[in-house]
Amino acid sequence: FTFFKSYQETANKLPENERLKFYEAIINMSLTGEEPKLDGISEIIWPFIRDVIVHCRKKAMNGSKDAIQKQTESKMNANQKLN
């Protein structure tokens, strides 16, 4: 997943006791899609971060589907040339 500099800049402005949970939220949401339970300032800013993560996950998943389809087509074309 892509970790944007803005994530770090945002996290650095959080109170130290919220920072680790915020980083874990970014990682878990990016890798699993799991929505975190945050509180304090993190809870207020999370919707903005979440929207970016959701967009990136969708883009990555669509890219994966396209890559698999292209590989399949390439293999089929190679097989046809052999025959």
Short mmCIF file of C-alpha atoms in Angstrom, two decimals:
data_model
loop_
_atom_site.label_atom_id
_atom_site.label_comp_id
_atom_site.label_asym_id
_atom_site.label_seq_id
_atom_site.Cartn_x
_atom_site.Cartn_y
_atom_site.Cartn_z
CA PHE A 1 0.00 0.00 0.00
CA THR A 2 1.04 3.58 -0.44
CA PHE A 3 1.99 5.49 2.67
CA PHE A 4 1.64 9.17 1.90
CA LYS A 5 3.78 11.85 3.53
CA SER A 6 0.56 13.57 4.61
CA TYR A 7 -0.19 10.57 6.85
CA GLN A 8 3.09 11.13 8.68
CA GLU A 9 2.57 14.89 8.84
CA THR A 10 -0.87 14.34 10.32
CA ALA A 11 0.33 11.73 12.80
CA ASN A 12 3.15 13.98 13.96
CA LYS A 13 0.56 16.57 15.02
CA LEU A 14 -1.33 14.06 17.17
CA PRO A 15 -0.70 13.65 20.88
CA GLU A 16 1.88 10.94 21.43
CA ASN A 17 -0.64 8.65 23.14
CA GLU A 18 -2.79 8.58 19.95
CA ARG A 19 -0.03 8.28 17.35
CA LEU A 20 0.60 4.51 17.43
CA LYS A 21 -3.10 3.69 17.25
CA PHE A 22 -3.44 6.09 14.31
CA TYR A 23 -0.56 4.41 12.43
CA GLU A 24 -2.04 0.98 13.14
CA ALA A 25 -5.40 2.20 11.85
CA ILE A 26 -3.80 3.29 8.57
CA ILE A 27 -1.97 -0.02 8.18
CA ASN A 28 -4.95 -2.22 9.05
CA MET A 29 -7.38 -0.27 6.89
CA SER A 30 -4.94 -0.33 3.96
CA LEU A 31 -4.22 -4.04 4.17
CA THR A 32 -7.52 -5.49 5.36
CA GLY A 33 -10.17 -2.81 4.91
CA GLU A 34 -10.91 -3.08 8.63
CA GLU A 35 -12.46 0.12 9.99
CA PRO A 36 -10.68 1.22 13.20
CA LYS A 37 -12.18 2.42 16.43
CA LEU A 38 -10.44 5.68 17.22
CA ASP A 39 -11.01 8.40 19.77
CA GLY A 40 -9.82 11.92 20.44
CA ILE A 41 -8.38 13.96 17.63
CA SER A 42 -7.71 10.81 15.58
CA GLU A 43 -11.43 10.13 15.42
CA ILE A 44 -12.05 13.62 14.05
CA ILE A 45 -9.44 13.45 11.28
CA TRP A 46 -9.91 9.78 10.36
CA PRO A 47 -12.69 10.27 7.75
CA PHE A 48 -10.31 12.28 5.56
CA ILE A 49 -7.61 9.62 5.76
CA ARG A 50 -10.14 6.80 5.28
CA ASP A 51 -11.43 8.27 2.02
CA VAL A 52 -7.92 8.26 0.55
CA ILE A 53 -7.27 4.69 1.72
CA VAL A 54 -10.57 3.41 0.32
CA HIS A 55 -9.84 5.06 -3.04
CA CYS A 56 -6.34 3.53 -3.15
CA ARG A 57 -7.64 0.06 -2.20
CA LYS A 58 -10.24 0.17 -4.98
CA LYS A 59 -7.64 1.30 -7.48
CA ALA A 60 -5.24 -1.46 -6.43
CA MET A 61 -7.94 -4.14 -6.59
CA ASN A 62 -9.02 -3.03 -10.05
CA GLY A 63 -5.40 -3.00 -11.16
CA SER A 64 -4.95 -6.55 -9.88
CA LYS A 65 -7.98 -7.74 -11.82
CA ASP A 66 -6.70 -6.06 -14.98
CA ALA A 67 -3.25 -7.62 -14.53
CA ILE A 68 -4.72 -11.12 -14.12
CA GLN A 69 -6.90 -10.64 -17.20
CA LYS A 70 -3.92 -9.45 -19.26
CA GLN A 71 -1.84 -12.44 -18.14
CA THR A 72 -4.62 -14.82 -19.10
CA GLU A 73 -5.04 -13.20 -22.51
CA SER A 74 -1.29 -13.29 -23.08
CA LYS A 75 -1.13 -17.00 -22.27
CA MET A 76 -4.07 -17.71 -24.57
CA ASN A 77 -2.41 -15.78 -27.41
CA ALA A 78 0.84 -17.65 -26.88
CA ASN A 79 -0.97 -20.99 -26.95
CA GLN A 80 -2.76 -20.03 -30.17
CA LYS A 81 0.54 -19.14 -31.84
CA LEU A 82 1.96 -22.55 -30.90
CA ASN A 83 -0.99 -24.34 -32.47
#
